[in-house]
Coordinates of C-alpha atoms in Angstrom, one line a residue:
M5 CA -70.8 -173.8 -3.6
Q6 CA -70.5 -175.2 -0.1
F7 CA -67.2 -173.5 0.4
S8 CA -68.7 -170.2 -0.7
A9 CA -71.5 -170.6 1.8
I10 CA -69.1 -171.5 4.7
L11 CA -66.9 -168.5 3.8
S12 CA -69.9 -166.2 3.8
V13 CA -71.0 -167.4 7.3
A14 CA -67.4 -167.1 8.6
T15 CA -67.1 -163.5 7.2
A16 CA -70.4 -162.5 8.7
L17 CA -69.4 -163.9 12.1
A18 CA -66.1 -162.1 12.0
A19 CA -67.8 -158.8 11.2
M20 CA -70.0 -159.2 14.3
T21 CA -67.1 -159.9 16.6
P22 CA -66.6 -157.0 19.0
T23 CA -63.3 -155.1 18.8
V24 CA -62.9 -155.4 22.6
L25 CA -61.6 -159.0 22.2
G26 CA -57.9 -159.1 22.9
A27 CA -58.0 -155.6 24.5
D28 CA -55.6 -154.9 27.4
F29 CA -58.4 -153.0 29.1
T30 CA -62.0 -152.2 28.5
F31 CA -64.1 -149.3 29.7
K32 CA -67.4 -147.4 29.3
K33 CA -67.5 -143.6 29.2
A34 CA -69.9 -141.7 31.4
A35 CA -71.4 -138.2 31.4
Y36 CA -71.1 -138.0 35.2
T37 CA -68.0 -138.3 37.3
D38 CA -69.7 -141.0 39.5
C39 CA -71.0 -143.0 36.4
S40 CA -74.5 -142.5 37.8
W41 CA -77.9 -142.2 36.0
N42 CA -77.4 -145.3 33.9
K43 CA -75.9 -143.3 31.0
L44 CA -72.8 -145.4 30.3
G45 CA -71.8 -145.6 26.7
P46 CA -70.8 -148.7 24.7
E47 CA -67.7 -150.7 25.7
H48 CA -64.4 -149.4 24.4
A49 CA -61.1 -151.1 24.1
G50 CA -57.7 -149.9 25.1
Y51 CA -54.3 -151.4 24.3
R52 CA -50.9 -151.0 26.0
G53 CA -49.1 -147.8 25.0
S54 CA -51.9 -146.4 22.8
C55 CA -53.3 -143.0 23.7
I56 CA -57.0 -142.6 23.9
G57 CA -58.3 -139.0 23.5
L58 CA -61.4 -137.9 25.4
F59 CA -64.2 -135.5 24.7
D60 CA -65.6 -132.7 26.9
T61 CA -68.7 -134.9 27.6
D62 CA -66.5 -137.7 29.1
H63 CA -66.6 -136.9 32.8
G64 CA -66.0 -140.5 34.1
I65 CA -65.0 -143.9 33.0
K66 CA -66.1 -147.3 34.4
V67 CA -63.2 -149.8 33.9
T68 CA -64.7 -153.2 33.1
S69 CA -61.4 -155.1 32.7
I70 CA -57.7 -154.5 32.9
A71 CA -54.6 -156.7 32.3
S72 CA -52.8 -157.8 35.5
G73 CA -50.0 -155.5 36.6
C74 CA -51.1 -152.6 34.5
K75 CA -52.3 -149.0 35.3
I76 CA -54.4 -146.6 33.4
R77 CA -52.8 -143.2 33.5
G78 CA -54.7 -139.9 32.9
F79 CA -53.2 -136.9 31.3
Q80 CA -54.3 -133.2 31.1
S81 CA -53.0 -133.0 27.6
G82 CA -55.0 -134.6 24.8
N83 CA -52.1 -136.6 23.5
C84 CA -50.8 -138.4 26.6
E85 CA -47.8 -136.1 26.9
G86 CA -46.4 -134.7 30.1
S87 CA -46.9 -136.0 33.6
S88 CA -49.9 -138.1 34.4
V89 CA -52.2 -136.6 37.1
I90 CA -54.0 -139.8 38.0
A91 CA -53.4 -143.5 37.8
F92 CA -55.7 -146.4 38.6
S93 CA -56.2 -150.1 38.0
S94 CA -59.4 -150.9 39.9
L95 CA -62.6 -152.1 38.2
Q96 CA -64.9 -149.2 39.1
C97 CA -65.9 -145.7 38.1
H98 CA -63.1 -143.1 38.0
A99 CA -63.7 -139.3 37.7
L100 CA -62.0 -137.6 34.8
R101 CA -63.0 -134.1 36.0
K102 CA -62.6 -132.6 39.5
P103 CA -65.4 -130.3 40.7
D104 CA -62.8 -127.9 42.1
Y105 CA -61.2 -127.8 38.6
S106 CA -57.9 -129.0 40.0
Y107 CA -57.6 -131.2 37.0
D108 CA -59.4 -132.3 33.8
I109 CA -58.3 -135.5 32.1
W110 CA -58.2 -135.3 28.3
S111 CA -56.4 -138.6 27.4
L112 CA -55.7 -142.0 28.8
R113 CA -52.8 -144.5 28.3
L114 CA -52.3 -148.0 29.7
D115 CA -48.8 -148.6 31.1
C116 CA -47.7 -152.1 32.1

């Protein structure tokens, strides 16, 4: 009976643990390229080598953590293929869309 209660508590705690633990970088999406207007979304996790697809409402991202020596690369394709058009590693807001339409970023990948 005690073991069952302990197992239930442990399972409940594990279910509440955010998926960002152990991430190689974390970020919040923004509807504006300058991350203004306090409309940042929930925190997302990224891992080395995995491709993160973006939506047409994602105009900026605020990087909240990043592994040392790594860079986030932005691609115009939605599947991280081709040449990256931007690369950054600073903990700040980064625009994913340029007002002059010189580029739109549709996917991100962390390279270390």
